[in-house]
mmCIF file of C-alpha atoms and ligand atoms in Angstrom:
data_model
loop_
_atom_site.group_PDB
_atom_site.id
_atom_site.type_symbol
_atom_site.label_atom_id
_atom_site.label_comp_id
_atom_site.label_asym_id
_atom_site.label_seq_id
_atom_site.Cartn_x
_atom_site.Cartn_y
_atom_site.Cartn_z
ATOM 1 C CA UNK A 1393 -10.502 -21.348 -7.857
ATOM 2 C CA UNK A 1394 -11.751 -18.814 -10.183
ATOM 3 C CA UNK A 1395 -15.435 -19.452 -11.516
ATOM 4 C CA UNK A 1396 -15.638 -17.952 -14.867
ATOM 5 C CA UNK A 1397 -19.229 -16.927 -15.683
ATOM 6 C CA UNK A 1398 -20.618 -17.422 -19.451
ATOM 7 C CA UNK A 1399 -20.845 -14.179 -21.364
ATOM 8 C CA UNK A 1400 -24.462 -12.857 -20.572
ATOM 9 C CA UNK A 1401 -24.920 -14.975 -17.374
ATOM 10 C CA UNK A 1402 -27.894 -13.530 -15.669
ATOM 11 C CA UNK A 1403 -27.712 -11.378 -12.428
ATOM 12 C CA UNK A 1404 -29.542 -14.411 -10.573
ATOM 13 C CA UNK A 1405 -27.108 -16.957 -11.952
ATOM 14 C CA UNK A 1406 -24.234 -15.017 -10.694
ATOM 15 C CA UNK A 1407 -25.967 -14.531 -7.144
ATOM 16 C CA UNK A 1408 -26.809 -18.083 -6.917
ATOM 17 C CA UNK A 1409 -23.137 -19.167 -7.485
ATOM 18 C CA UNK A 1410 -21.918 -16.806 -4.817
ATOM 19 C CA UNK A 1411 -24.663 -18.280 -2.477
ATOM 20 C CA UNK A 1412 -23.365 -21.903 -3.391
ATOM 21 C CA UNK A 1413 -19.661 -20.713 -2.871
ATOM 22 C CA UNK A 1414 -20.628 -19.386 0.789
ATOM 23 C CA UNK A 1415 -22.594 -22.717 1.464
ATOM 24 C CA UNK A 1416 -19.389 -24.505 0.590
ATOM 25 C CA UNK A 1417 -17.422 -22.475 3.111
ATOM 26 C CA UNK A 1418 -15.837 -20.170 0.977
ATOM 27 C CA UNK A 1419 -15.784 -16.334 0.349
ATOM 28 C CA UNK A 1420 -16.876 -15.090 -3.089
ATOM 29 C CA UNK A 1421 -15.183 -12.186 -4.692
ATOM 30 C CA UNK A 1422 -16.747 -11.194 -7.663
ATOM 31 C CA UNK A 1423 -15.053 -9.320 -10.278
ATOM 32 C CA UNK A 1424 -17.425 -7.751 -12.975
ATOM 33 C CA UNK A 1425 -15.920 -7.260 -16.308
ATOM 34 C CA UNK A 1426 -16.989 -5.597 -19.399
ATOM 35 C CA UNK A 1427 -17.787 -8.993 -21.136
ATOM 36 C CA UNK A 1428 -17.972 -11.385 -18.261
ATOM 37 C CA UNK A 1429 -18.020 -11.933 -14.661
ATOM 38 C CA UNK A 1430 -15.532 -13.936 -12.737
ATOM 39 C CA UNK A 1431 -15.770 -15.001 -9.186
ATOM 40 C CA UNK A 1432 -12.923 -15.850 -7.178
ATOM 41 C CA UNK A 1433 -13.736 -18.489 -4.180
ATOM 42 C CA UNK A 1434 -11.134 -17.873 -1.600
ATOM 43 C CA UNK A 1435 -10.766 -20.046 1.357
ATOM 44 C CA UNK A 1436 -9.210 -23.194 2.671
ATOM 45 C CA UNK A 1437 -6.780 -24.665 0.500
ATOM 46 C CA UNK A 1438 -7.274 -28.263 1.579
ATOM 47 C CA UNK A 1439 -10.551 -29.390 -0.109
ATOM 48 C CA UNK A 1440 -10.953 -26.623 -2.684
ATOM 49 C CA UNK A 1441 -11.411 -29.483 -5.250
ATOM 50 C CA UNK A 1442 -15.156 -29.365 -4.148
ATOM 51 C CA UNK A 1443 -15.473 -26.082 -5.925
ATOM 52 C CA UNK A 1444 -15.178 -27.968 -9.288
ATOM 53 C CA UNK A 1445 -18.699 -29.082 -8.992
ATOM 54 C CA UNK A 1446 -19.621 -25.664 -9.761
ATOM 55 C CA UNK A 1447 -18.827 -26.270 -13.398
ATOM 56 C CA UNK A 1448 -22.337 -27.683 -14.038
ATOM 57 C CA UNK A 1449 -24.108 -24.841 -12.131
ATOM 58 C CA UNK A 1450 -26.294 -22.499 -14.641
ATOM 59 C CA UNK A 1451 -24.612 -19.801 -16.320
ATOM 60 C CA UNK A 1452 -20.794 -20.879 -15.320
ATOM 61 C CA UNK A 1453 -18.494 -21.609 -18.051
ATOM 62 C CA UNK A 1454 -15.666 -22.978 -16.240
ATOM 63 C CA UNK A 1455 -13.778 -23.457 -13.052
ATOM 64 C CA UNK A 1456 -9.972 -23.071 -12.951
ATOM 65 C CA UNK A 1457 -7.528 -23.102 -10.035
ATOM 66 C CA UNK A 1458 -5.621 -20.158 -9.101
ATOM 67 C CA UNK A 1459 -1.957 -21.378 -9.163
ATOM 68 C CA UNK A 1460 -0.210 -18.559 -7.300
ATOM 69 C CA UNK A 1461 -0.360 -18.538 -3.333
ATOM 70 C CA UNK A 1462 -1.582 -14.989 -3.563
ATOM 71 C CA UNK A 1463 -5.163 -15.293 -4.724
ATOM 72 C CA UNK A 1464 -6.550 -11.765 -4.647
ATOM 73 C CA UNK A 1465 -3.238 -9.943 -4.844
ATOM 74 C CA UNK A 1466 -2.057 -11.896 -8.066
ATOM 75 C CA UNK A 1467 -3.173 -11.253 -11.682
ATOM 76 C CA UNK A 1468 -4.813 -14.811 -12.508
ATOM 77 C CA UNK A 1469 -8.205 -13.361 -10.646
ATOM 78 C CA UNK A 1470 -7.960 -9.712 -11.808
ATOM 79 C CA UNK A 1471 -5.827 -8.454 -14.588
ATOM 80 C CA UNK A 1472 -6.486 -4.849 -14.657
ATOM 81 C CA UNK A 1473 -4.482 -2.654 -12.557
ATOM 82 C CA UNK A 1474 -6.041 -1.522 -9.317
ATOM 83 C CA UNK A 1475 -6.866 1.960 -8.633
ATOM 84 C CA UNK A 1476 -6.683 3.307 -4.917
ATOM 85 C CA UNK A 1477 -8.145 6.723 -4.671
ATOM 86 C CA UNK A 1478 -7.438 8.865 -1.852
ATOM 87 C CA UNK A 1479 -9.315 12.080 -0.949
ATOM 88 C CA UNK A 1480 -10.417 14.121 -3.939
ATOM 89 C CA UNK A 1481 -7.159 14.264 -6.141
ATOM 90 C CA UNK A 1482 -4.959 11.334 -5.372
ATOM 91 C CA UNK A 1483 -5.381 7.890 -7.322
ATOM 92 C CA UNK A 1484 -2.623 5.400 -6.872
ATOM 93 C CA UNK A 1485 -2.251 3.240 -10.150
ATOM 94 C CA UNK A 1486 -3.472 5.627 -12.603
ATOM 95 C CA UNK A 1487 -1.595 7.945 -15.238
ATOM 96 C CA UNK A 1488 -0.915 10.512 -12.687
ATOM 97 C CA UNK A 1489 1.581 9.478 -9.939
ATOM 98 C CA UNK A 1490 0.629 10.879 -6.416
ATOM 99 C CA UNK A 1491 3.613 12.237 -4.187
ATOM 100 C CA UNK A 1492 3.665 11.671 -0.556
ATOM 101 C CA UNK A 1493 5.911 14.140 1.408
ATOM 102 C CA UNK A 1494 6.307 15.321 4.820
ATOM 103 C CA UNK A 1495 8.521 14.647 7.809
ATOM 104 C CA UNK A 1496 9.703 11.444 9.284
ATOM 105 C CA UNK A 1497 7.770 12.256 12.647
ATOM 106 C CA UNK A 1498 5.468 14.962 13.694
ATOM 107 C CA UNK A 1499 7.216 17.249 15.969
ATOM 108 C CA UNK A 1500 4.897 20.275 16.507
ATOM 109 C CA UNK A 1501 1.899 21.955 15.056
ATOM 110 C CA UNK A 1502 4.139 24.607 13.401
ATOM 111 C CA UNK A 1503 6.524 21.939 12.183
ATOM 112 C CA UNK A 1504 3.830 19.885 10.398
ATOM 113 C CA UNK A 1505 1.860 22.845 9.152
ATOM 114 C CA UNK A 1506 4.902 24.713 7.589
ATOM 115 C CA UNK A 1507 5.874 21.371 5.722
ATOM 116 C CA UNK A 1508 2.451 20.639 4.713
ATOM 117 C CA UNK A 1509 2.291 24.069 3.078
ATOM 118 C CA UNK A 1510 5.617 24.001 1.527
ATOM 119 C CA UNK A 1511 5.284 20.378 0.108
ATOM 120 C CA UNK A 1512 1.888 21.130 -1.337
ATOM 121 C CA UNK A 1513 3.093 24.257 -2.957
ATOM 122 C CA UNK A 1514 5.759 22.058 -4.558
ATOM 123 C CA UNK A 1515 3.021 19.620 -6.037
ATOM 124 C CA UNK A 1516 2.718 17.072 -3.264
ATOM 125 C CA UNK A 1517 -0.732 15.379 -3.051
ATOM 126 C CA UNK A 1518 -0.565 13.735 0.355
ATOM 127 C CA UNK A 1519 1.054 14.520 3.591
ATOM 128 C CA UNK A 1520 3.032 12.053 5.591
ATOM 129 C CA UNK A 1521 4.276 12.255 9.378
ATOM 130 C CA UNK A 1522 4.717 9.576 12.033
ATOM 131 C CA UNK A 1523 3.038 9.978 15.418
ATOM 132 C CA UNK A 1524 3.908 6.256 16.610
ATOM 133 C CA UNK A 1525 7.435 5.776 15.574
ATOM 134 C CA UNK A 1526 9.297 2.230 15.220
ATOM 135 C CA UNK A 1527 12.749 3.388 16.591
ATOM 136 C CA UNK A 1528 15.616 0.983 16.938
ATOM 137 C CA UNK A 1529 16.442 2.467 20.501
ATOM 138 C CA UNK A 1530 13.999 2.397 22.988
ATOM 139 C CA UNK A 1531 15.695 5.851 24.092
ATOM 140 C CA UNK A 1532 14.901 7.511 20.876
ATOM 141 C CA UNK A 1533 12.017 9.742 20.280
ATOM 142 C CA UNK A 1534 8.898 7.390 20.017
ATOM 143 C CA UNK A 1535 6.386 9.827 18.585
ATOM 144 C CA UNK A 1536 3.855 12.309 19.930
ATOM 145 C CA UNK A 1537 0.842 9.721 19.700
ATOM 146 C CA UNK A 1538 -2.564 11.246 19.793
ATOM 147 C CA UNK A 1539 -1.157 14.858 19.907
ATOM 148 C CA UNK A 1540 0.715 14.169 16.696
ATOM 149 C CA UNK A 1541 -2.315 12.745 15.275
ATOM 150 C CA UNK A 1542 -4.249 15.773 15.951
ATOM 151 C CA UNK A 1543 -1.451 18.042 14.374
ATOM 152 C CA UNK A 1544 -1.511 16.011 11.344
ATOM 153 C CA UNK A 1545 -5.289 16.576 10.976
ATOM 154 C CA UNK A 1546 -4.853 20.309 11.564
ATOM 155 C CA UNK A 1547 -2.155 20.255 8.691
ATOM 156 C CA UNK A 1548 -4.891 18.470 6.388
ATOM 157 C CA UNK A 1549 -7.687 21.101 7.489
ATOM 158 C CA UNK A 1550 -5.467 24.041 6.379
ATOM 159 C CA UNK A 1551 -3.889 22.437 3.451
ATOM 160 C CA UNK A 1552 -6.607 19.878 2.123
ATOM 161 C CA UNK A 1553 -3.842 17.223 1.782
ATOM 162 C CA UNK A 1554 -4.812 13.682 2.988
ATOM 163 C CA UNK A 1555 -2.570 12.250 5.612
ATOM 164 C CA UNK A 1556 -0.476 9.191 5.598
ATOM 165 C CA UNK A 1557 0.544 7.821 8.947
ATOM 166 C CA UNK A 1558 1.736 4.601 10.609
ATOM 167 C CA UNK A 1559 -0.142 2.299 12.975
ATOM 168 C CA UNK A 1560 2.147 0.087 14.737
ATOM 169 C CA UNK A 1561 -0.217 -2.079 17.003
ATOM 170 C CA UNK A 1562 -3.877 -3.046 17.075
ATOM 171 C CA UNK A 1563 -4.725 -1.312 20.275
ATOM 172 C CA UNK A 1564 -4.689 2.020 18.780
ATOM 173 C CA UNK A 1565 -6.041 1.278 15.469
ATOM 174 C CA UNK A 1566 -9.373 2.635 15.775
ATOM 175 C CA UNK A 1567 -7.658 5.857 17.128
ATOM 176 C CA UNK A 1568 -5.255 6.077 14.292
ATOM 177 C CA UNK A 1569 -7.976 5.236 11.661
ATOM 178 C CA UNK A 1570 -10.091 8.155 12.884
ATOM 179 C CA UNK A 1571 -7.390 10.613 11.946
ATOM 180 C CA UNK A 1572 -5.530 9.046 8.838
ATOM 181 C CA UNK A 1573 -6.643 8.866 5.222
ATOM 182 C CA UNK A 1574 -3.975 6.320 4.552
ATOM 183 C CA UNK A 1575 -2.728 3.737 7.218
ATOM 184 C CA UNK A 1576 0.926 2.759 6.832
ATOM 185 C CA UNK A 1577 2.145 -0.631 7.831
ATOM 186 C CA UNK A 1578 5.782 -0.139 8.448
ATOM 187 C CA UNK A 1579 8.496 -2.368 7.233
ATOM 188 C CA UNK A 1580 9.148 -3.876 10.803
ATOM 189 C CA UNK A 1581 5.399 -4.889 10.807
ATOM 190 C CA UNK A 1582 5.174 -6.334 7.508
ATOM 191 C CA UNK A 1583 4.741 -9.728 8.617
ATOM 192 C CA UNK A 1584 2.584 -8.911 11.852
ATOM 193 C CA UNK A 1585 -0.038 -10.949 10.692
ATOM 194 C CA UNK A 1586 -2.673 -10.220 13.479
ATOM 195 C CA UNK A 1587 -2.058 -6.240 12.611
ATOM 196 C CA UNK A 1588 -2.514 -7.122 8.953
ATOM 197 C CA UNK A 1589 -5.875 -8.949 9.492
ATOM 198 C CA UNK A 1590 -7.017 -6.014 11.873
ATOM 199 C CA UNK A 1591 -6.186 -3.382 8.951
ATOM 200 C CA UNK A 1592 -7.944 -5.930 6.451
ATOM 201 C CA UNK A 1593 -11.238 -5.187 8.421
ATOM 202 C CA UNK A 1594 -11.083 -1.305 7.507
ATOM 203 C CA UNK A 1595 -12.270 -0.061 4.337
ATOM 204 C CA UNK A 1596 -9.456 2.487 4.209
ATOM 205 C CA UNK A 1597 -6.212 2.426 1.987
ATOM 206 C CA UNK A 1598 -3.295 0.634 3.574
ATOM 207 C CA UNK A 1599 0.293 1.566 2.508
ATOM 208 C CA UNK A 1600 2.094 -1.746 3.009
ATOM 209 C CA UNK A 1601 5.821 -1.250 3.323
ATOM 210 C CA UNK A 1602 8.223 -4.158 2.216
ATOM 211 C CA UNK A 1603 10.014 -5.873 5.136
ATOM 212 C CA UNK A 1604 13.562 -5.032 5.728
ATOM 213 C CA UNK A 1605 14.714 -8.672 4.608
ATOM 214 C CA UNK A 1606 11.501 -10.047 2.831
ATOM 215 C CA UNK A 1607 10.986 -11.318 -0.493
ATOM 216 C CA UNK A 1608 8.455 -10.080 -2.910
ATOM 217 C CA UNK A 1609 6.573 -13.185 -2.733
ATOM 218 C CA UNK A 1610 6.271 -12.673 1.149
ATOM 219 C CA UNK A 1611 5.285 -9.081 0.687
ATOM 220 C CA UNK A 1612 2.471 -10.136 -1.621
ATOM 221 C CA UNK A 1613 1.373 -12.792 0.835
ATOM 222 C CA UNK A 1614 1.192 -10.053 3.540
ATOM 223 C CA UNK A 1615 -0.973 -7.915 1.155
ATOM 224 C CA UNK A 1616 -2.884 -11.025 0.725
ATOM 225 C CA UNK A 1617 -3.626 -11.244 4.518
ATOM 226 C CA UNK A 1618 -5.237 -7.641 4.220
ATOM 227 C CA UNK A 1619 -7.293 -8.615 1.044
ATOM 228 C CA UNK A 1620 -8.584 -11.811 2.644
ATOM 229 C CA UNK A 1621 -10.319 -9.777 5.052
ATOM 230 C CA UNK A 1622 -12.097 -7.742 2.450
ATOM 231 C CA UNK A 1623 -9.950 -4.647 2.114
ATOM 232 C CA UNK A 1624 -8.718 -4.444 -1.469
ATOM 233 C CA UNK A 1625 -7.298 -0.900 -1.086
ATOM 234 C CA UNK A 1626 -3.613 -2.162 -0.686
ATOM 235 C CA UNK A 1627 -0.683 -0.031 -1.944
ATOM 236 C CA UNK A 1628 2.681 -1.466 -1.994
ATOM 237 C CA UNK A 1629 5.850 0.559 -0.776
ATOM 238 C CA UNK A 1630 9.274 -0.335 -1.740
ATOM 239 C CA UNK A 1631 11.588 1.229 0.800
ATOM 240 C CA UNK A 1632 14.835 -0.711 0.500
ATOM 241 C CA UNK A 1633 15.981 -4.077 1.534
ATOM 242 C CA UNK A 1634 18.992 -5.331 3.808
ATOM 243 C CA UNK A 1635 22.009 -6.270 1.846
ATOM 244 C CA UNK A 1636 25.845 -6.423 2.651
ATOM 245 C CA UNK A 1637 26.092 -2.697 1.453
ATOM 246 C CA UNK A 1638 26.497 -0.261 4.199
ATOM 247 C CA UNK A 1639 27.073 2.913 1.775
ATOM 248 C CA UNK A 1640 23.349 3.383 1.844
ATOM 249 C CA UNK A 1641 20.886 2.663 4.717
ATOM 250 C CA UNK A 1642 19.238 0.038 2.605
ATOM 251 C CA UNK A 1643 19.392 -1.171 -0.986
ATOM 252 C CA UNK A 1644 16.589 0.141 -3.197
ATOM 253 C CA UNK A 1645 15.158 -2.969 -5.233
ATOM 254 C CA UNK A 1646 13.966 -0.874 -8.178
ATOM 255 C CA UNK A 1647 13.492 -4.258 -10.058
ATOM 256 C CA UNK A 1648 10.628 -5.066 -7.822
ATOM 257 C CA UNK A 1649 8.526 -2.661 -9.560
ATOM 258 C CA UNK A 1650 9.008 -4.834 -12.798
ATOM 259 C CA UNK A 1651 8.640 -7.839 -10.851
ATOM 260 C CA UNK A 1652 5.441 -6.629 -9.130
ATOM 261 C CA UNK A 1653 4.072 -5.528 -12.325
ATOM 262 C CA UNK A 1654 4.142 -9.027 -13.688
ATOM 263 C CA UNK A 1655 2.647 -10.521 -10.360
ATOM 264 C CA UNK A 1656 0.063 -7.993 -9.078
ATOM 265 C CA UNK A 1657 -2.467 -5.373 -9.813
ATOM 266 C CA UNK A 1658 -1.914 -3.522 -6.978
ATOM 267 C CA UNK A 1659 -0.230 -0.090 -7.213
ATOM 268 C CA UNK A 1660 3.634 0.342 -6.217
ATOM 269 C CA UNK A 1661 5.267 3.234 -4.395
ATOM 270 C CA UNK A 1662 8.820 3.977 -3.834
ATOM 271 C CA UNK A 1663 10.214 5.404 -0.761
ATOM 272 C CA UNK A 1664 13.724 6.895 -1.768
ATOM 273 C CA UNK A 1665 14.350 8.379 1.680
ATOM 274 C CA UNK A 1666 14.267 5.343 3.725
ATOM 275 C CA UNK A 1667 15.875 3.248 0.728
ATOM 276 C CA UNK A 1668 19.124 5.269 0.881
ATOM 277 C CA UNK A 1669 19.071 7.030 4.125
ATOM 278 C CA UNK A 1670 21.053 9.852 2.664
ATOM 279 C CA UNK A 1671 19.356 13.160 1.444
ATOM 280 C CA UNK A 1672 22.026 13.431 -1.441
ATOM 281 C CA UNK A 1673 20.894 10.304 -3.161
ATOM 282 C CA UNK A 1674 16.923 10.996 -2.909
ATOM 283 C CA UNK A 1675 16.732 12.895 -6.121
ATOM 284 C CA UNK A 1676 18.440 10.398 -8.412
ATOM 285 C CA UNK A 1677 16.597 7.473 -6.958
ATOM 286 C CA UNK A 1678 13.216 9.519 -7.303
ATOM 287 C CA UNK A 1679 13.769 9.949 -10.772
ATOM 288 C CA UNK A 1680 14.923 6.396 -11.398
ATOM 289 C CA UNK A 1681 11.734 5.135 -9.669
ATOM 290 C CA UNK A 1682 9.488 7.183 -11.898
ATOM 291 C CA UNK A 1683 11.381 6.219 -14.865
ATOM 292 C CA UNK A 1684 10.832 2.408 -13.595
ATOM 293 C CA UNK A 1685 7.132 2.841 -13.371
ATOM 294 C CA UNK A 1686 6.428 3.510 -9.959
ATOM 295 C CA UNK A 1687 2.725 4.405 -9.107
ATOM 296 C CA UNK A 1688 3.768 6.810 -6.167
ATOM 297 C CA UNK A 1689 6.783 8.244 -4.652
ATOM 298 C CA UNK A 1690 7.139 9.020 -0.798
ATOM 299 C CA UNK A 1691 9.647 11.453 0.294
ATOM 300 C CA UNK A 1692 10.657 12.641 3.651
ATOM 301 C CA UNK A 1693 10.852 16.555 3.988
ATOM 302 C CA UNK A 1694 11.667 18.824 7.102
ATOM 303 C CA UNK A 1695 11.865 22.462 7.224
ATOM 304 C CA UNK A 1696 15.321 22.296 9.102
ATOM 305 C CA UNK A 1697 16.621 18.763 8.561
ATOM 306 C CA UNK A 1698 19.536 19.210 10.717
ATOM 307 C CA UNK A 1699 17.080 19.572 13.623
ATOM 308 C CA UNK A 1700 14.707 16.791 12.793
ATOM 309 C CA UNK A 1701 13.931 14.326 15.736
ATOM 310 C CA UNK A 1702 14.457 11.320 13.376
ATOM 311 C CA UNK A 1703 15.597 10.592 9.984
ATOM 312 C CA UNK A 1704 17.158 14.166 9.550
ATOM 313 C CA UNK A 1705 19.970 12.630 7.405
ATOM 314 C CA UNK A 1706 17.588 11.644 4.635
ATOM 315 C CA UNK A 1707 15.237 14.500 4.940
ATOM 316 C CA UNK A 1708 15.052 17.187 2.123
ATOM 317 C CA UNK A 1709 14.630 20.747 2.717
ATOM 318 C CA UNK A 1710 11.332 22.202 1.140
ATOM 319 C CA UNK A 1711 13.543 23.849 -1.496
ATOM 320 C CA UNK A 1712 15.380 20.727 -2.473
ATOM 321 C CA UNK A 1713 12.078 18.733 -2.644
ATOM 322 C CA UNK A 1714 10.680 21.444 -4.969
ATOM 323 C CA UNK A 1715 13.756 20.814 -7.196
ATOM 324 C CA UNK A 1716 13.211 17.065 -7.372
ATOM 325 C CA UNK A 1717 9.531 17.622 -8.115
ATOM 326 C CA UNK A 1718 10.552 19.628 -11.280
ATOM 327 C CA UNK A 1719 12.771 16.990 -12.603
ATOM 328 C CA UNK A 1720 10.393 14.300 -11.691
ATOM 329 C CA UNK A 1721 7.410 15.831 -13.798
ATOM 330 C CA UNK A 1722 9.987 15.764 -16.758
ATOM 331 C CA UNK A 1723 10.851 11.971 -16.168
ATOM 332 C CA UNK A 1724 7.023 11.238 -15.837
ATOM 333 C CA UNK A 1725 6.337 13.006 -19.150
ATOM 334 C CA UNK A 1726 9.019 10.999 -20.810
ATOM 335 C CA UNK A 1727 7.341 7.497 -19.656
ATOM 336 C CA UNK A 1728 3.652 8.713 -20.403
ATOM 337 C CA UNK A 1729 2.842 9.595 -16.938
ATOM 338 C CA UNK A 1730 2.162 12.717 -15.040
ATOM 339 C CA UNK A 1731 3.052 14.191 -11.788
HETATM 340 C C1 PEP B 784 8.715 5.547 7.896
HETATM 341 O O1 PEP B 784 8.115 5.856 6.852
HETATM 342 O O2 PEP B 784 8.684 6.642 8.735
HETATM 343 C C2 PEP B 784 9.160 4.430 8.239
HETATM 344 C C3 PEP B 784 9.522 3.988 9.636
HETATM 345 O O3 PEP B 784 9.517 3.648 7.354
HETATM 346 P P1 PEP B 784 9.901 2.007 7.267
HETATM 347 O O4 PEP B 784 9.006 1.320 8.153
HETATM 348 O O5 PEP B 784 9.955 1.948 5.920
HETATM 349 O O6 PEP B 784 11.446 1.976 7.844
HETATM 350 MN MN1 MN B 785 11.622 8.127 8.739
#
């Protein structure tokens, strides 16, 4: 339910309504606007009608139901786009589009530092690299784990770039959170509800990738799991979905950006690397994503893609990445954004 306070409602009235919401067993989520405050009352859907009683409380103008199943992620409670800030320079959801770049996997100190310096020189604002890798084969490289996290932290120290890295399981969540500036929930874990609840307890940005075969609605419900725990810093990441087409690794659903714009205030990043699986297609899909209104881009870059321990076929060389950045800046300018 949304409790709409009157214009000019006092601090005390707002506090009292929040206390009453808690007494009824719901969690209040106040959103303080320029003209008025609205309070989302989130919790058990079954007897939410009781919240209607608040309509007679001092300072309350009306109580209206939230129709969409994603209460906090949707636009009914919060209409303004959410800004998710990372480090000193990157803000997802603003005019400037942050670019996350780096290798699929962290392989060595030298590899991650060299990549970090190269992508920074080309204009990237965040560094990516996996230390825990969800691999199709149990015999494939699984990641350097804590050693990899330390290498990422070293690369951050020498470049100043904040770090995005994946957490696959709750047992290492505290460890990953100690090193990461943004925690990535990978496509395969998009509906790992216990993991979503656990990252919801953090107060750090979460990059929530779309599941391989999940609808936009399911994706937003996963965002809702994180937000319901109080962590509002959710960034969505479209990374392609499974279709009948096999010419590309996945099918990039660019229209998801437009759909999400009408459904959520959360920022949307596009990952053309995992979406296409082919380095040669990354540039065009990056430009298309920027033109379509993406709030961020994530690109895999490796100093020597042929020798990459994972996802070499879709990784760009630093030189190719610099070329993409040059063109992406021009497209961003054409649509009123900046890179
Ligand atoms: C990744 O970003 O390295 C990754 C494994 O992506 P996804 O979960 O989208 O497959
Ligand atoms: Mn990868």
